[in-house]
Coordinates of C-alpha atoms in Angstrom, one line a residue:
M121 CA 26.1 -16.0 24.5
A122 CA 23.4 -13.3 24.5
S123 CA 22.9 -11.3 21.4
P124 CA 24.3 -7.7 21.5
Y125 CA 21.7 -5.0 21.8
I126 CA 21.0 -1.4 22.3
E127 CA 18.0 0.4 23.8
L128 CA 16.1 3.3 22.2
V129 CA 13.7 5.6 24.0
V130 CA 10.7 6.0 21.7
G131 CA 8.0 8.2 23.2
E132 CA 7.1 6.6 26.6
R133 CA 8.6 3.2 25.7
T134 CA 12.1 1.7 25.7
V135 CA 12.6 -0.5 22.6
K136 CA 15.4 -3.0 22.6
V137 CA 17.2 -3.5 19.2
T138 CA 19.1 -6.8 19.1
N139 CA 22.0 -7.3 16.7
P140 CA 22.0 -3.6 15.8
D141 CA 25.0 -3.9 13.5
K142 CA 23.6 -6.6 11.3
V143 CA 23.6 -5.4 7.7
Y144 CA 20.1 -5.4 6.3
F145 CA 20.7 -3.6 3.0
P146 CA 23.9 -4.8 1.4
A147 CA 24.1 -2.3 -1.5
I148 CA 24.6 0.6 0.9
G149 CA 25.7 -1.3 4.1
A150 CA 22.7 0.0 6.1
T151 CA 22.2 -1.9 9.3
K152 CA 19.2 -3.0 11.4
R153 CA 19.9 -0.1 13.8
E154 CA 19.6 2.3 10.9
L155 CA 16.3 0.7 10.0
V156 CA 14.8 1.2 13.4
E157 CA 16.2 4.7 13.8
Y158 CA 14.8 5.6 10.4
Y159 CA 11.3 4.7 11.4
V160 CA 11.7 6.7 14.6
S161 CA 12.9 9.7 12.7
V162 CA 9.9 9.8 10.4
G163 CA 7.6 8.5 13.1
E164 CA 5.0 11.2 12.9
G165 CA 4.4 10.6 9.2
A166 CA 4.7 6.8 9.4
L167 CA 2.2 6.8 12.3
R168 CA -0.3 8.9 10.4
A169 CA -0.3 6.3 7.6
L170 CA -0.7 3.4 10.0
K171 CA -2.7 4.7 13.0
D172 CA -5.3 2.3 14.2
R173 CA -5.2 0.3 11.0
P174 CA -4.9 -3.5 11.0
T175 CA -1.4 -3.9 9.6
N176 CA 0.5 -6.8 7.9
I177 CA 4.3 -6.8 8.3
K178 CA 6.9 -8.0 5.8
R179 CA 9.9 -9.3 7.7
H180 CA 13.4 -10.0 6.7
P181 CA 15.1 -10.9 10.0
D182 CA 18.4 -11.6 8.3
G183 CA 18.4 -8.8 5.7
V184 CA 16.6 -8.1 2.4
Q185 CA 18.7 -10.7 0.6
T186 CA 16.8 -13.5 2.4
E187 CA 13.3 -14.7 1.9
A188 CA 10.5 -12.6 3.3
I189 CA 8.1 -13.6 6.1
Y190 CA 4.8 -12.0 5.3
Q191 CA 2.9 -11.9 8.6
K192 CA -0.8 -11.1 8.7
R193 CA -1.2 -12.0 12.4
M194 CA -0.1 -10.4 15.6
P195 CA 3.5 -11.4 16.6
P196 CA 2.9 -14.3 19.0
R197 CA 5.2 -12.9 21.7
H198 CA 4.9 -9.2 22.3
P199 CA 4.8 -6.6 25.0
D200 CA 1.5 -5.9 26.7
W201 CA 1.3 -2.4 25.2
L202 CA 1.3 -3.6 21.6
Q203 CA -2.3 -3.6 20.5
S204 CA -4.3 -5.8 18.1
V205 CA -7.6 -5.8 16.2
T206 CA -9.7 -8.6 14.8
V207 CA -10.0 -8.8 11.0
T208 CA -12.0 -11.1 8.7
F209 CA -10.3 -12.6 5.6
P210 CA -12.1 -13.4 2.3
S211 CA -12.4 -17.0 3.4
G212 CA -14.4 -16.0 6.4
R213 CA -11.7 -16.9 8.9
T214 CA -10.7 -14.3 11.5
A215 CA -7.4 -13.4 13.0
Q216 CA -5.8 -10.9 15.4
S217 CA -3.9 -8.3 13.4
L218 CA -1.3 -5.8 14.6
R219 CA -3.0 -2.4 15.4
V220 CA -0.4 0.4 15.3
T221 CA -1.2 3.0 17.9
E222 CA 2.2 4.6 18.5
V223 CA 5.7 5.1 17.0
A224 CA 7.1 2.6 19.5
A225 CA 5.0 -0.1 17.9
I226 CA 6.6 0.6 14.5
A227 CA 10.1 0.5 16.1
Y228 CA 9.3 -2.7 17.9
C229 CA 8.3 -4.4 14.6
A230 CA 11.4 -3.0 12.9
N231 CA 13.4 -4.8 15.5
L232 CA 11.7 -8.0 14.4
G233 CA 13.1 -7.4 11.0
T234 CA 10.0 -5.7 9.5
I235 CA 11.1 -3.8 6.4
D236 CA 7.8 -2.6 5.2
F237 CA 4.3 -2.2 6.7
H238 CA 1.1 -3.0 4.8
P239 CA -2.0 -1.5 6.4
W240 CA -5.6 -2.3 5.6
P241 CA -7.7 0.6 4.3
V242 CA -9.8 0.5 7.5
R243 CA -9.6 1.7 11.1
A244 CA -10.0 -0.5 14.2
A245 CA -13.2 1.2 15.1
D246 CA -14.9 -0.2 11.9
V247 CA -13.0 -2.9 10.0
E248 CA -15.8 -3.5 7.5
H249 CA -16.0 -0.1 5.9
P250 CA -12.8 1.3 4.3
D251 CA -11.8 5.0 4.8
E252 CA -9.3 5.0 2.0
L253 CA -9.6 4.5 -1.8
R254 CA -6.3 3.3 -3.3
I255 CA -5.0 3.8 -6.8
D256 CA -2.0 1.5 -7.4
L257 CA -0.2 2.5 -10.6
D258 CA 2.0 -0.4 -11.7
P259 CA 4.3 0.1 -14.8
Q260 CA 4.5 -3.1 -16.7
P261 CA 7.9 -4.5 -17.9
G262 CA 9.6 -2.2 -20.3
L263 CA 8.4 1.0 -18.5
E264 CA 10.0 3.2 -15.9
F265 CA 8.8 5.6 -13.3
D266 CA 8.0 8.4 -15.8
A267 CA 5.1 6.3 -17.1
A268 CA 3.7 6.1 -13.5
R269 CA 4.2 9.8 -13.1
R270 CA 2.1 10.6 -16.2
A271 CA -0.6 8.1 -15.0
A272 CA -0.6 9.8 -11.6
F273 CA -1.3 13.2 -13.2
L274 CA -4.1 11.7 -15.2
T275 CA -5.5 10.3 -11.9
R276 CA -5.3 13.7 -10.3
D277 CA -7.2 15.3 -13.2
V278 CA -10.0 12.7 -13.0
L279 CA -10.3 13.0 -9.2
E280 CA -10.4 16.8 -9.4
E281 CA -13.3 16.6 -11.9
L282 CA -15.1 14.4 -9.4
G283 CA -14.4 17.0 -6.7
M284 CA -11.9 14.8 -4.9
A285 CA -8.3 15.2 -3.8
G286 CA -5.6 12.5 -4.1
F287 CA -2.3 12.2 -2.2
V288 CA 0.5 10.8 -4.2
K289 CA 3.6 8.8 -3.2
T290 CA 6.3 6.8 -4.8
S291 CA 5.8 3.0 -4.4
G292 CA 9.5 2.6 -3.6
N293 CA 10.1 0.9 -7.0
R294 CA 8.9 2.1 -10.5
G295 CA 5.3 2.7 -9.6
A296 CA 3.2 5.3 -7.7
H297 CA 0.3 5.2 -5.3
V298 CA -2.5 7.7 -5.0
A299 CA -4.7 7.7 -1.8
V300 CA -8.1 9.3 -1.4
R301 CA -9.6 9.6 2.1
I302 CA -13.3 8.5 1.9
E303 CA -16.2 8.4 4.2
P304 CA -16.4 5.0 5.9
R305 CA -19.9 4.3 4.7
W306 CA -19.4 1.6 2.1
D307 CA -18.2 -2.0 2.3
F308 CA -15.2 -3.5 0.6
V309 CA -17.3 -4.7 -2.4
Q310 CA -18.6 -1.2 -3.0
V311 CA -15.2 0.5 -2.5
R312 CA -13.7 -1.9 -5.0
H313 CA -16.5 -1.1 -7.5
A314 CA -15.6 2.6 -7.0
G315 CA -12.0 1.8 -7.7
I316 CA -12.9 0.0 -10.9
A317 CA -15.0 2.9 -12.1
L318 CA -12.1 5.3 -11.3
A319 CA -9.6 3.1 -13.1
R320 CA -11.8 2.9 -16.2
A321 CA -12.2 6.7 -16.2
I322 CA -8.4 7.1 -16.1
E323 CA -7.9 4.5 -18.8
E324 CA -10.3 6.3 -21.1
R325 CA -8.2 9.5 -20.9
D326 CA -5.2 7.7 -22.4
P327 CA -5.6 4.0 -23.2
S328 CA -2.2 3.9 -24.8
L329 CA -0.6 4.7 -21.4
V330 CA -3.0 3.1 -18.9
T331 CA -4.8 -0.2 -18.7
T332 CA -7.2 -1.9 -16.4
A333 CA -6.6 -5.3 -18.0
W334 CA -6.5 -7.9 -15.2
W335 CA -4.8 -10.5 -17.4
K336 CA -1.1 -9.8 -17.9
E337 CA -1.2 -11.0 -21.5
E338 CA -3.5 -8.1 -22.4
R339 CA -1.6 -5.3 -20.6
G340 CA 1.3 -4.6 -23.0
E341 CA 3.8 -1.8 -22.1
R342 CA 1.3 0.2 -20.2
V343 CA 0.6 1.2 -16.6
F344 CA -1.7 -1.2 -15.0
I345 CA -4.2 0.2 -12.4
D346 CA -4.6 -2.6 -9.9
F347 CA -8.2 -2.1 -8.9
N348 CA -8.1 -5.2 -6.8
Q349 CA -5.9 -3.4 -4.2
N350 CA -9.3 -2.2 -2.9
A351 CA -10.5 -5.7 -2.2
R352 CA -10.7 -7.1 1.3
D353 CA -7.3 -8.2 2.7
R354 CA -5.3 -6.5 -0.2
T355 CA -2.8 -3.9 0.9
V356 CA -0.1 -1.6 -0.4
A357 CA 3.1 -0.5 1.4
S358 CA 2.3 2.4 3.6
A359 CA 3.7 5.9 3.3
Y360 CA 7.3 6.0 4.6
S361 CA 7.7 2.2 4.4
V362 CA 11.2 1.1 3.5
R363 CA 11.1 -1.5 0.6
A364 CA 13.0 -4.8 0.7
Q365 CA 15.6 -3.9 -1.9
P366 CA 19.4 -3.8 -1.4
H367 CA 19.5 0.0 -1.7
A368 CA 16.7 0.6 0.9
P369 CA 14.3 2.7 -1.1
V370 CA 11.4 4.4 0.7
S371 CA 7.8 4.7 -0.4
T372 CA 7.8 8.5 -0.1
P373 CA 4.9 11.0 0.0
L374 CA 5.2 13.9 -2.5
T375 CA 3.4 17.0 -3.3
W376 CA 2.0 17.1 -6.8
E377 CA 4.5 19.8 -7.6
E378 CA 7.4 17.6 -6.5
L379 CA 6.1 14.7 -8.6
E380 CA 6.8 16.7 -11.8
D381 CA 10.5 16.0 -11.6
A382 CA 10.8 13.5 -8.8
D383 CA 13.2 10.5 -9.1
P384 CA 12.3 7.6 -6.8
R385 CA 16.0 6.7 -6.5
D386 CA 16.5 9.9 -4.5
F387 CA 14.4 8.6 -1.6
D388 CA 16.0 6.0 0.7
I389 CA 16.6 5.1 4.3
R390 CA 19.4 7.7 4.5
T391 CA 17.9 10.6 2.6
V392 CA 14.3 10.7 3.7
P393 CA 14.9 11.5 7.4
A394 CA 16.7 14.8 6.4
R395 CA 13.8 15.5 4.0
F396 CA 11.3 14.9 6.7
A397 CA 13.1 17.1 9.1
E398 CA 13.1 19.9 6.5
V399 CA 9.6 19.7 5.0
G400 CA 7.7 17.5 7.5
D401 CA 4.9 15.2 6.3
V402 CA 3.6 16.6 3.0
H403 CA 0.6 14.3 3.5
A404 CA -0.4 15.9 6.8
A405 CA -3.7 17.2 5.4
I406 CA -4.9 13.8 4.2
D407 CA -7.3 13.4 7.1
D408 CA -8.7 16.9 6.8
R409 CA -11.6 15.9 4.5
A410 CA -13.2 12.6 3.6
Y411 CA -15.1 12.2 0.3
S412 CA -18.2 10.4 -0.8
I413 CA -17.7 7.7 -3.4
E414 CA -21.3 8.0 -4.7
P415 CA -20.2 9.7 -8.0
L416 CA -17.9 6.7 -8.7
L417 CA -20.6 4.2 -7.8
E418 CA -22.9 5.9 -10.2
L419 CA -20.3 5.6 -12.9
Y420 CA -19.9 1.9 -12.1
A421 CA -23.7 1.3 -12.2
K422 CA -23.9 2.9 -15.7
D423 CA -21.1 0.8 -17.1
D424 CA -22.4 -2.3 -19.0
R425 CA -19.1 -4.0 -18.5
G426 CA -19.9 -4.7 -14.9
D427 CA -17.5 -6.4 -12.5
M428 CA -13.9 -7.6 -13.1
P429 CA -12.1 -10.7 -11.9
Y430 CA -10.9 -11.0 -8.3
P431 CA -7.5 -12.4 -7.4
P432 CA -7.3 -16.2 -7.6
S433 CA -7.2 -16.7 -3.9
Y434 CA -10.7 -15.2 -3.4
P435 CA -13.9 -17.2 -3.3
K436 CA -16.1 -16.7 -6.4
M437 CA -17.9 -13.4 -5.9
P438 CA -21.5 -12.5 -7.0
G439 CA -21.5 -10.8 -10.5
E440 CA -17.8 -11.7 -11.1
P441 CA -16.9 -12.8 -14.6
M442 CA -15.1 -16.0 -15.3
R443 CA -11.5 -16.2 -14.0
V444 CA -10.1 -17.6 -17.3
Q445 CA -7.4 -15.7 -19.1
P446 CA -8.5 -14.8 -22.6
S447 CA -6.1 -17.0 -24.5
R448 CA -7.2 -20.1 -22.6
A449 CA -10.9 -19.1 -23.2
R450 CA -10.3 -18.8 -26.9
N451 CA -8.5 -22.2 -27.0
T452 CA -11.3 -23.8 -25.2
Q453 CA -13.9 -22.4 -27.6
A454 CA -11.8 -23.6 -30.5
D455 CA -11.7 -27.1 -29.2

């Protein structure tokens, strides 16, 4: 028997939604149809965050209570109008990645069970030079969103002193993300160095709140700034992405004024469409100006600490320190 389906008109496309009544988010009973319709309702904002970017998709075809399928390559079977772009992974291998060019592409992927979208910080026209610097503020165990909020305001202050503007959003969990549009003139290594310099500058403002310690054993109850989110093939959930949790939270763009008393629990698949209809995309100005990262690269060059470890899946990089957690290094020296 054929699966039940409905059809949605999305722009110039008709998108089929199969098994529309399947429950995807059990805590609130939200269905697959609601997921697809959510992305259409915030399509303008979601497309702004994804437009022309290589995008990884995180799929839960049977709902968020099941194991995720994290897909970095183009869906093997897809309509002719769905576009792709070639990306190069740290290993040197290449692949065809989804390139989002219209809201219908987002809806199509949502029908495949895509809960959240993870775009690269580059555009299809130049996949080797990022146009976005990302600050991922990750509260460590024992901390709640308020810690990320305070770290985000520290981030804003440092950026303003550098003459740069950041755009903040909830992560969809306890954290926050700040994005800075940058000129696409520097490669991934340089942009990551800029991210390290910025993270260290934020840490210096309040080392009791913020840490750049890569090794978890050194972080304590602080907000970790994950500088490696600026490395090649590392991504964060896009603005307006639903997150794979039972209550369907959304990674929601905010104004800095809204951040002062925002509660991430207020933003979910059912509340964000009404918010979007009322206030629109509060990050609509993110593309108005792109900044130079030269001031950050100058800070990095002056810092005697140099580079920091890459994630374990990466090849050894020039200038990178040893990837040995401090406690193991001490034990080895003692032996």
